Coordinates of C-alpha atoms in Angstrom, one line a residue:
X21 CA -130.5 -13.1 151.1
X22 CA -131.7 -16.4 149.5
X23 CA -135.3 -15.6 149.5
X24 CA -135.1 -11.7 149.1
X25 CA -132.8 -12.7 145.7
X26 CA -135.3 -14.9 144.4
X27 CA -138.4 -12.3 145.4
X28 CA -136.5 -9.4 143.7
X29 CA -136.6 -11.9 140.8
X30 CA -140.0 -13.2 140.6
X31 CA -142.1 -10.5 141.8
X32 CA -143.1 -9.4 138.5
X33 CA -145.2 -12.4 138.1
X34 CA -147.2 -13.1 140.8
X35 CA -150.3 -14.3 141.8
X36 CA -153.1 -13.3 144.3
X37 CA -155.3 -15.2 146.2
X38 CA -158.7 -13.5 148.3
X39 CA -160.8 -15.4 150.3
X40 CA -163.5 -14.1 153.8
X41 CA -162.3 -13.2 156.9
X42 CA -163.9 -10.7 159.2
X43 CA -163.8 -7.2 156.4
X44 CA -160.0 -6.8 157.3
X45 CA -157.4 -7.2 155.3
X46 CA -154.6 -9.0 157.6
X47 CA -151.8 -10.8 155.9
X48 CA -149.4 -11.0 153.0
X49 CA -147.6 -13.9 152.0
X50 CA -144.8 -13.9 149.9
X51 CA -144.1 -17.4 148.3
X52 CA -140.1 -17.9 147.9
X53 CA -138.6 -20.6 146.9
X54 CA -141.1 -22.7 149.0
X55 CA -140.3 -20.6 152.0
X56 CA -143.4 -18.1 153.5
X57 CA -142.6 -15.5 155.3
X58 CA -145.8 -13.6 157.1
X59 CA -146.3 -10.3 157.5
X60 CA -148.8 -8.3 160.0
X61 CA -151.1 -5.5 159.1
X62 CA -150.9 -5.1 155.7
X63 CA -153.1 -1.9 154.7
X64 CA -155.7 -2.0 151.8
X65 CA -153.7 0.2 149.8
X66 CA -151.0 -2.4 149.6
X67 CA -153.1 -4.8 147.7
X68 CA -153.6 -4.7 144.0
X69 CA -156.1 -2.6 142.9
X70 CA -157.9 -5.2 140.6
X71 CA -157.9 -7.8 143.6
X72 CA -160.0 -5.7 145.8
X73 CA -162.6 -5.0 143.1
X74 CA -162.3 -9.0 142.5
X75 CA -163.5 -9.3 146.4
X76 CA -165.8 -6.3 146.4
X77 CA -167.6 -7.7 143.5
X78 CA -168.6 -10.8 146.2
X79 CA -171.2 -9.4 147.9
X80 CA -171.7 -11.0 151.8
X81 CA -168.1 -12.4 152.5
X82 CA -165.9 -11.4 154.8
X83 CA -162.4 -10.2 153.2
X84 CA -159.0 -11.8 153.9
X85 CA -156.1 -11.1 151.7
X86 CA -153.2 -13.4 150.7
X87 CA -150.7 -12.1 147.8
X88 CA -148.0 -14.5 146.7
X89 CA -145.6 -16.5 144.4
X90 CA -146.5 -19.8 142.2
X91 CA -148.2 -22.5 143.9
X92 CA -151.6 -22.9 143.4
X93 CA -153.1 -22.2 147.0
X94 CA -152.5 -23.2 150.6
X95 CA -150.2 -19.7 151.0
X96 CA -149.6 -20.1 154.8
X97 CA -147.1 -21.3 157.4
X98 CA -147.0 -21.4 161.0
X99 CA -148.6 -18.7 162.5
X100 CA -151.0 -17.9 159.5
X101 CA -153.6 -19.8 158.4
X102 CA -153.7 -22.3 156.2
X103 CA -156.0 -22.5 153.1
X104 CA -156.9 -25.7 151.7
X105 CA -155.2 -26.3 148.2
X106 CA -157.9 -25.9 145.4
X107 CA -158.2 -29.3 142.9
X108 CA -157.2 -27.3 139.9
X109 CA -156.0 -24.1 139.4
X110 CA -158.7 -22.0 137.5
X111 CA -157.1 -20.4 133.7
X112 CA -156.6 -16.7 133.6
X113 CA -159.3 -14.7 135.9
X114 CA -161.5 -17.0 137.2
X115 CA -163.3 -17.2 141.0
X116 CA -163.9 -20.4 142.4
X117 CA -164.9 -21.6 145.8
X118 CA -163.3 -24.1 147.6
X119 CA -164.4 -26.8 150.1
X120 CA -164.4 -24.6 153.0
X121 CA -166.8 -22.4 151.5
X122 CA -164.6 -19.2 150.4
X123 CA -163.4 -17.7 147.0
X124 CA -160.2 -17.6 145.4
X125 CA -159.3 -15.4 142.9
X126 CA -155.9 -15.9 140.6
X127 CA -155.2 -13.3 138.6
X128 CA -153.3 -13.8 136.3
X129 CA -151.6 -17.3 136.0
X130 CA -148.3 -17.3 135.1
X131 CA -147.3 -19.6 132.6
X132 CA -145.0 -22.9 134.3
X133 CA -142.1 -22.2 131.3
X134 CA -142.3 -18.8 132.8
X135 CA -141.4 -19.6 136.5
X136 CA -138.7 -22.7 135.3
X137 CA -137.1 -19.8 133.9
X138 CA -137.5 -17.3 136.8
X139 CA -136.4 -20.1 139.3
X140 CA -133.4 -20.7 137.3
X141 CA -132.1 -17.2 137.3
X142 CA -133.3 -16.4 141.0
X143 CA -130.9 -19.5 141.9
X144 CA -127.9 -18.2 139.9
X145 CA -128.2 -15.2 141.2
X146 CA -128.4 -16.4 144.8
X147 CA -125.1 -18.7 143.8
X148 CA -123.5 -15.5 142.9
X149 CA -124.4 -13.4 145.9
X150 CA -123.4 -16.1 148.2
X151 CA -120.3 -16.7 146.5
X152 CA -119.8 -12.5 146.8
X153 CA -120.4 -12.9 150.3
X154 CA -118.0 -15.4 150.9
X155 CA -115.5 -13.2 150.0
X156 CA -117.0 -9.6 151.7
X157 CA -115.0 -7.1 152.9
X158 CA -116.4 -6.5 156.5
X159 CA -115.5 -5.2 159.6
X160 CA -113.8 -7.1 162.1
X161 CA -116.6 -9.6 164.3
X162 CA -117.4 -9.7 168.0
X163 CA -118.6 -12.3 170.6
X164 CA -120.1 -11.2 174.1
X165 CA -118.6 -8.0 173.3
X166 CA -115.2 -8.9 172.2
X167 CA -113.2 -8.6 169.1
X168 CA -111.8 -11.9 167.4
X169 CA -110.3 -12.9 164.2
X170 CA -111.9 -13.3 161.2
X171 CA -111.8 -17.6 161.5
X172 CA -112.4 -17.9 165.3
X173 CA -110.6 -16.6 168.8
X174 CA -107.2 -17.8 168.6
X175 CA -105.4 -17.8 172.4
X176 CA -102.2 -19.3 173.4
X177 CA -102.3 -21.8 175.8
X178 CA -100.3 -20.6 179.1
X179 CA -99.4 -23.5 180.0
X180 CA -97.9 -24.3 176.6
X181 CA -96.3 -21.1 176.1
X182 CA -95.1 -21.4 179.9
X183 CA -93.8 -25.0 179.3
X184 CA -91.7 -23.5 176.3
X185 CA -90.0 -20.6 177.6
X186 CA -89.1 -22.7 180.8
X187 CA -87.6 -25.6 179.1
X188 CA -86.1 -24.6 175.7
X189 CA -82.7 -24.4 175.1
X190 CA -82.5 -20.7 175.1
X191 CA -79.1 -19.1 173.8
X192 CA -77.8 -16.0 172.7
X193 CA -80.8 -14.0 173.8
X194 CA -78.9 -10.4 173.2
X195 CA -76.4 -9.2 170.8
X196 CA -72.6 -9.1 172.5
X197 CA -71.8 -6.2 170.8
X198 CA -73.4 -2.9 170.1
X199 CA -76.0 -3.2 167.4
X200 CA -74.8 -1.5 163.9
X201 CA -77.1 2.2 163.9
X202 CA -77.3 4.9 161.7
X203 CA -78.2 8.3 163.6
X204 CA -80.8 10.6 162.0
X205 CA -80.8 13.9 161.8
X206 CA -83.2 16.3 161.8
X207 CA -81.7 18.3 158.6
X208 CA -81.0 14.8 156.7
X209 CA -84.8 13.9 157.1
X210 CA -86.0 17.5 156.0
X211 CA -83.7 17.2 152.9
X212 CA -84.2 13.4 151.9
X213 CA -85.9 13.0 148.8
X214 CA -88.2 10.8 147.5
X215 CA -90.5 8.1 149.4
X216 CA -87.8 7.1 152.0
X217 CA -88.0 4.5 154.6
X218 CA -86.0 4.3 158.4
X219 CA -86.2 1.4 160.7
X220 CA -85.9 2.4 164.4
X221 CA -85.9 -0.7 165.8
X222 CA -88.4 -3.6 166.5
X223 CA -91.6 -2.3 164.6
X224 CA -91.3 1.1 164.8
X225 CA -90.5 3.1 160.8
X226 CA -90.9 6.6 159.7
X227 CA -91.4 7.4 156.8
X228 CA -91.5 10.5 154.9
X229 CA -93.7 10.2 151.6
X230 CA -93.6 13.2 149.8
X231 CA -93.5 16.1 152.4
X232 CA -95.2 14.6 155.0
X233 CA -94.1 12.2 158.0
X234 CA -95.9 9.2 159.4
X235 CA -94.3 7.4 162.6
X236 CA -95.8 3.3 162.6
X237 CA -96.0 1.9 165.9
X238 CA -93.3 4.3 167.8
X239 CA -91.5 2.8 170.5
X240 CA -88.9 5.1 171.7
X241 CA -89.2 3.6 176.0
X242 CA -85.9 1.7 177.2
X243 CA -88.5 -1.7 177.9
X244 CA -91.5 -2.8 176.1
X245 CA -93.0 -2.7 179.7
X246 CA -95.7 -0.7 181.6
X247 CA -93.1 -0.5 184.2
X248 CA -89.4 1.1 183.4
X249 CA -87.6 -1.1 185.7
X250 CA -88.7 -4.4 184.5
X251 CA -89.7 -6.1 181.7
X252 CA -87.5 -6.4 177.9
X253 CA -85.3 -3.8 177.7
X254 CA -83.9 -2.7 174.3
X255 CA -80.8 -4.4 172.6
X256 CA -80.2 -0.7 171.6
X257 CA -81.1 3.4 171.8
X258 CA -83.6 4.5 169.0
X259 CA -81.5 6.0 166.0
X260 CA -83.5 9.4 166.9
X261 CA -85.2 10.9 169.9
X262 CA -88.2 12.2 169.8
X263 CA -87.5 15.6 170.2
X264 CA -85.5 15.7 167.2
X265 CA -88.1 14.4 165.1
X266 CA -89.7 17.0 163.0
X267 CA -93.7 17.7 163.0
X268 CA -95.4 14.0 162.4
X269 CA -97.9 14.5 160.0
X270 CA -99.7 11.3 160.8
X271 CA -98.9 8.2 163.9
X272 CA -100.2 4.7 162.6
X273 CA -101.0 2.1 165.8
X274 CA -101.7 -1.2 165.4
X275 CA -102.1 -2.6 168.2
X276 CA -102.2 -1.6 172.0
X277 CA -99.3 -4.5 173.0
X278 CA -96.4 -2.9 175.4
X279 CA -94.0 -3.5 172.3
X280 CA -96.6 -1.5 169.6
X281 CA -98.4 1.5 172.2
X282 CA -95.9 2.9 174.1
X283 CA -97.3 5.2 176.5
X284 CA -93.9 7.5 177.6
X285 CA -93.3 7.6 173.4
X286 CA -97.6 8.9 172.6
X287 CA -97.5 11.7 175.8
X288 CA -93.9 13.1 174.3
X289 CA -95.1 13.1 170.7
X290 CA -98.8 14.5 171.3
X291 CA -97.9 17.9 171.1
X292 CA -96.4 17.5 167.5
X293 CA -98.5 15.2 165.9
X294 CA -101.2 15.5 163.8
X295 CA -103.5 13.2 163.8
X296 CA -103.6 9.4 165.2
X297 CA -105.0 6.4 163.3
X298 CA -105.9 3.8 165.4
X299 CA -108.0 0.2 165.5
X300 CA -111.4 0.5 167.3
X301 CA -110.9 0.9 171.3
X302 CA -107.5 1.8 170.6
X303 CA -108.5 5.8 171.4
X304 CA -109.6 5.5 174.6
X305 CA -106.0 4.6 176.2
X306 CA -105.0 7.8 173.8
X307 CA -107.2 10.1 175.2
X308 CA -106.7 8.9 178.6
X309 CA -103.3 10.1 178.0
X310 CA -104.3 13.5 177.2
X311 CA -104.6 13.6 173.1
X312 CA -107.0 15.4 172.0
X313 CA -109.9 13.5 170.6
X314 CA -109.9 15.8 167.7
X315 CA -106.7 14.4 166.3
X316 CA -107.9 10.3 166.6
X317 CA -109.4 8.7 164.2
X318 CA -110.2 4.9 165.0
X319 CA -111.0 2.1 162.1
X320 CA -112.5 -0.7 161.8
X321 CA -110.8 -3.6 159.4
X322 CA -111.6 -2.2 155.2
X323 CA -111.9 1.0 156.5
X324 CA -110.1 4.0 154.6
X325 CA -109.3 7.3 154.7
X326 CA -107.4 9.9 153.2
X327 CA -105.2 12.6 155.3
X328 CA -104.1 15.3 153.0
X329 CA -101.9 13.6 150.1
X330 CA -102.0 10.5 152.1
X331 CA -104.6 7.5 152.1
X332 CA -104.3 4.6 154.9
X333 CA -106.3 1.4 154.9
X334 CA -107.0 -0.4 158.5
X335 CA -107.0 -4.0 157.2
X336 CA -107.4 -7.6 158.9
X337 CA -104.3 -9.3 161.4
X338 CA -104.6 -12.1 163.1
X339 CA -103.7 -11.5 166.6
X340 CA -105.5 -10.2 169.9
X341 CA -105.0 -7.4 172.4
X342 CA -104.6 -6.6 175.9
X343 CA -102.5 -4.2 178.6
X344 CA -103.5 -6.2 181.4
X345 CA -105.5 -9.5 182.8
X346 CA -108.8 -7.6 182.3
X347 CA -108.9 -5.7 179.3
X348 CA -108.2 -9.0 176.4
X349 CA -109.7 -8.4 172.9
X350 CA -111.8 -5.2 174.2
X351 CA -109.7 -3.5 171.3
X352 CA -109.3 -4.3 167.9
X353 CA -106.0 -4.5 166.1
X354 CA -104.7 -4.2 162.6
X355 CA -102.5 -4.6 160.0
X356 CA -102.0 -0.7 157.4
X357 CA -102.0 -0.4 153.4
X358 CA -100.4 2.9 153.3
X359 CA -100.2 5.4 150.1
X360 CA -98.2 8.8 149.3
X361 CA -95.6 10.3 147.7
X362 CA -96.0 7.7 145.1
X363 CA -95.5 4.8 147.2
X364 CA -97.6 1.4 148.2
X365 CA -96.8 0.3 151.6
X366 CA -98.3 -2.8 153.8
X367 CA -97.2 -2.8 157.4
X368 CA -98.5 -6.2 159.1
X369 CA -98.4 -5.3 163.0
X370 CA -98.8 -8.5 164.6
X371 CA -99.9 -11.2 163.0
X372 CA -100.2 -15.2 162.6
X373 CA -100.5 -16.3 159.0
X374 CA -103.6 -16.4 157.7
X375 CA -105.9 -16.3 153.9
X376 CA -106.5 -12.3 154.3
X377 CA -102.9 -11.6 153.3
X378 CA -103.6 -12.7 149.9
X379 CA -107.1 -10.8 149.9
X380 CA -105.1 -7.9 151.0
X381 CA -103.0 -8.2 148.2
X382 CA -105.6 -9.0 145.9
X383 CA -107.3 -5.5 146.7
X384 CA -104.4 -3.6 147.1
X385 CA -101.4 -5.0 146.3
X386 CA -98.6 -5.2 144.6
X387 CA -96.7 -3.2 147.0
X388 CA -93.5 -1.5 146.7
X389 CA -92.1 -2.4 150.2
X390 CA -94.2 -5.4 152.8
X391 CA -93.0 -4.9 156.3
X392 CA -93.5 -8.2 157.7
X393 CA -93.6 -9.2 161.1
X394 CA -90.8 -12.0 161.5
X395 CA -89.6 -12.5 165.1
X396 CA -90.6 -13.2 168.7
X397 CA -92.6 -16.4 167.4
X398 CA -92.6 -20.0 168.8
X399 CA -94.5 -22.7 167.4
X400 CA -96.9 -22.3 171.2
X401 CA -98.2 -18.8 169.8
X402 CA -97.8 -19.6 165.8
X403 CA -101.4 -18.3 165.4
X404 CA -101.1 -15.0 166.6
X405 CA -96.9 -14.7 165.1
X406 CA -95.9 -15.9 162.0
X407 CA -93.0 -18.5 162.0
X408 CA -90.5 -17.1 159.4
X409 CA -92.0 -19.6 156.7
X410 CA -94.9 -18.0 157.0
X411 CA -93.8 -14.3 156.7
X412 CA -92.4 -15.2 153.5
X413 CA -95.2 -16.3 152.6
X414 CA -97.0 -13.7 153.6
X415 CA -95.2 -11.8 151.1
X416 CA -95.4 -13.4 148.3
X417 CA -100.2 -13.1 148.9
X418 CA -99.8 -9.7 149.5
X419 CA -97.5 -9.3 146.0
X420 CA -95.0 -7.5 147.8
X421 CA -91.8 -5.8 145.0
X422 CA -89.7 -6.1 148.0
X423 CA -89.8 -7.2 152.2
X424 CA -88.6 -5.6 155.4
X425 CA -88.4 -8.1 158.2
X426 CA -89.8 -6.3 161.3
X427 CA -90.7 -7.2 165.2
X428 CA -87.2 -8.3 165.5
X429 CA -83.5 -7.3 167.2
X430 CA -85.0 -4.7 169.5
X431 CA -86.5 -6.7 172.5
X432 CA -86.1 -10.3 173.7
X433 CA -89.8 -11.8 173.5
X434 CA -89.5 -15.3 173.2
X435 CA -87.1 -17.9 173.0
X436 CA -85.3 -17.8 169.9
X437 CA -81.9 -16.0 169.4
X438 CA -81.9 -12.2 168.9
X439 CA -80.4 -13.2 165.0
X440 CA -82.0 -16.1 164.6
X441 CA -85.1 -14.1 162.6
X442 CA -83.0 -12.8 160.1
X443 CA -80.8 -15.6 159.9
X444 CA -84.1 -17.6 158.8
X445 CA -85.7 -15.4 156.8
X446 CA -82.6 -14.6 154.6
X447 CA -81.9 -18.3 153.7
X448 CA -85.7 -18.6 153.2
X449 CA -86.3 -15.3 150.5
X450 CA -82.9 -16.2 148.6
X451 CA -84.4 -19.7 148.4
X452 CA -88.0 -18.1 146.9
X453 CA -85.9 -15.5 144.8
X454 CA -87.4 -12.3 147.1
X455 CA -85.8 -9.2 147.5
X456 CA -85.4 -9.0 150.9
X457 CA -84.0 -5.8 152.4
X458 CA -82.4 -5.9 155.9
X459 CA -80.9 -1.9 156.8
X460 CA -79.0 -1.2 159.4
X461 CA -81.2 0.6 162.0
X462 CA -81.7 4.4 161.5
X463 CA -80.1 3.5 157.3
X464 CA -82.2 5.2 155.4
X465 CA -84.3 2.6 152.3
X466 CA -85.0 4.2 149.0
X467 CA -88.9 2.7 148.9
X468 CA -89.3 2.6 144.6
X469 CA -85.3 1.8 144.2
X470 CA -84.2 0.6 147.2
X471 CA -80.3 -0.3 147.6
X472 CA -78.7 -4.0 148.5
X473 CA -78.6 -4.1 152.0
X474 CA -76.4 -7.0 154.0
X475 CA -76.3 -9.3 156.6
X476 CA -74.9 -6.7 159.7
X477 CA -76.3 -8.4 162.7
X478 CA -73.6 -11.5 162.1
X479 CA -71.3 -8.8 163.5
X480 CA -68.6 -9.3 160.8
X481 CA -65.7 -6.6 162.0
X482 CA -65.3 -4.7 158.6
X483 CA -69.2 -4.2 158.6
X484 CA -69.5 -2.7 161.9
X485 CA -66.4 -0.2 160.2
X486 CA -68.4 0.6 157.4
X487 CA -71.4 1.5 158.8
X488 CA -69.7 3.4 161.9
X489 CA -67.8 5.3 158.7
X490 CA -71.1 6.4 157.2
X491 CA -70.2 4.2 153.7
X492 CA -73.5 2.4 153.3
X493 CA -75.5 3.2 150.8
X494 CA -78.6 5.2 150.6

């Protein structure tokens, strides 16, 4: 980019150099920035016209061709040949022969003020291509064939994350009681109005923006397991089946984690789905499980798309992947920008903290709701989970109006308390004046006015009455 900035720049001034060599014309040189980059089998027709009648008009010398940049001779670098550097430059058109017998021709010289000037604008605008780059909107990197995050491969140590789970002081790992839950009905979500929000536990939301449905992450398995009989089971049922959901205009993955791709909840929902938007790699397990390759589409991190009424963006996480001891990072995963019926939405997926939440929010941002992870973290894995801290701050780079904790009270994945996230969190946005909104799972959220919501996992008795008596607010 350096020298291809400064050639773009300077090649309207240039200068060419002839000398003998065996009637072919071999090389060009361009002269950036003191760099020389050689080029093979330059044709005649690439060299200007008055140059070759310069040579031709030197009868009994062999032809050789160098074109370049300032300097005043010597145009060659390892793997060309050099030319000796003539004594004095010759004004305007002039042929002179050097000490090894040949002829140079300059035509014309440009003037030194000239090429101060040049210089300086080919550096500023290197500056300001490098200082665009640092900032570039790419795809998501890979090394020997693997996916990693934009600053480097982040991986938990085992035996760190093994030392923790083994000797912290673990307590209160499930709820005692039932978890407050709204049911949804099928006739409530066809009539609800406006961009509307619904929590079904852990990660999973639907949301119906405008007339259309998209299902983020479903979950709907009793564990977060590839086997049924062992693994985290749920604190509680899904506020919905799947067979009571109406036709999903669009399912959003962003990850393939147990807790995120769920295969039992993808082979009931194929048949009344849409289309699938998934990170790279993610398709294959898809289509493996018998969705039609039609209805993917995979993206790479910046990529967007539109889907009817709807526009998604695949943007950066910080995490990895993996369903077994073979397959780490061979997929890519992803945090969503969302758009329809009005609404701005960021889901994060699974993420450590890192600078492209406020780049995210910078480019599309504010946001009417940020669902933030917040749960099943540990300072071991902090760089692929957010501690709650960091979600919040999270929040405030992506300029979010208002923020749903999610990844939490669904499944026990590490070694905090099943309340503990909220508990944090809460204390943490009152503290940094953030509108934090907390439903009750299955409640519908109003997205561009949503209600108060309260603390119900602390279990209080007249809460779980109110929400068991349908009185919170929608």
């Amino acid at each position: 980019s350096l020298h291809w900035a400064m050639f773009m720049v300077q090649k309207l001034h240039y200068r060419v150099y002839i000398f003998n060599s065996m009637d072919k014309l071999h090389r060009i040189v361009y002269l950036c920035s003191k760099q020389r980059i050689c080029l093979a089998n330059i044709e005649e027709s690439d060299i200007p016209k008055v140059a070759i009648s310069k040579a031709q008009a030197l009868p009994g010398h062999r032809q050789q061709f160098w074109y370049g940049f300032g300097g005043r001779g010597n145009p060659g670098r390892k793997g060309c040949r050099h030319r000796q550097r003539l004594s004095k430059p010759p004004k305007g058109r002039r042929c002179e022969k050097n000490s090894g017998g040949d002829v140079d021709v300059l035509i014309p010289r440009t003037p030194v003020w000239i090429k101060l000037v040049l210089n300086i604008v080919g550096v500023g605008l290197t500056a300001a291509l490098l200082a665009a780059g640092a900032h570039a909107e790419v795809g998501a990197a890979k090394v020997d064939g693997l996916f990693v995050n934009d600053i480097g491969s982040h991986k938990m140590s085992f035996v760190k994350a093994a030392s923790q789970v083994v000797f912290a002081q673990q307590r209160d790992k499930s709820p005692s009681n039932p978890i407050p839950m709204r049911q949804i009905e099928t006739g409530s979500l066809i009539d609800a109005q406006g961009p509307v929000l619904y929590r079904l536990g852990h990660s999973s939301i639907l949301l119906k923006l405008g007339g259309d449905f998209v299902l983020i992450d479903p979950v709907f398995s009793e564990r977060a397991s590839p086997l049924q009989w062992l693994g985290p089971r749920r604190f509680h049922p899904a506020p919905i089946t799947i067979a009571s959901l109406p036709k999903i205009d669009v399912v959003v993955i962003s990850h393939n984690h147990y807790d995120h791709l769920d295969r039992g909840s993808v082979l009931q929902l194929a048949d009344k789905v849409d289309h699938f938007l998934v990170p790279l790699g993610v398709g294959a397990h898809l289509k493996a499980w018998g969705v039609d390759e039609s209805a993917i589409t995979e993206m790479d991190w910046w990529e967007e798309t539109a889907i009817g009424d709807l526009s998604f963006a695949a943007t950066p996480a910080q995490h990895f992947s993996g369903r077994s001891l073979t397959d780490r990072n061979k997929t890519l995963w992803a945090s969503w920008v969302i758009r329809g019926g009005g609404a701005n939405l960021f889901f994060s997926g699974d993420s450590g903290y890192f600078d492209g939440f406020k780049q995210i929010g910078e480019r599309y941002g504010p946001f009417d709701i940020a669902m933030v992870e917040n749960g099943a973290y540990n300072v071991a894995w902090r760089k692929v989970h957010m501690m709650p801290e960091e979600s919040v701050q999270a929040h405030l780079d992506l300029r979010g109006r208002a923020m749903l904790p999610i990844h939490n009270c669904t499944f026990d994945l590490s070694t905090h308390s099943w309340y503990e996230p909220l508990d944090r969190v809460s204390v943490l946005a009152a503290d940094r004046g953030i509108h934090l909104l907390t439903p009750v799972i299955g409640a519908p959220v109003q997205i561009l006015a949503p209600q108060p919501t309260y603390a119900w996992w602390r279990g209080a008795k007249e809460e779980m009455v109110a929400v068991a008596n349908g009185s919170e607010g929608v």
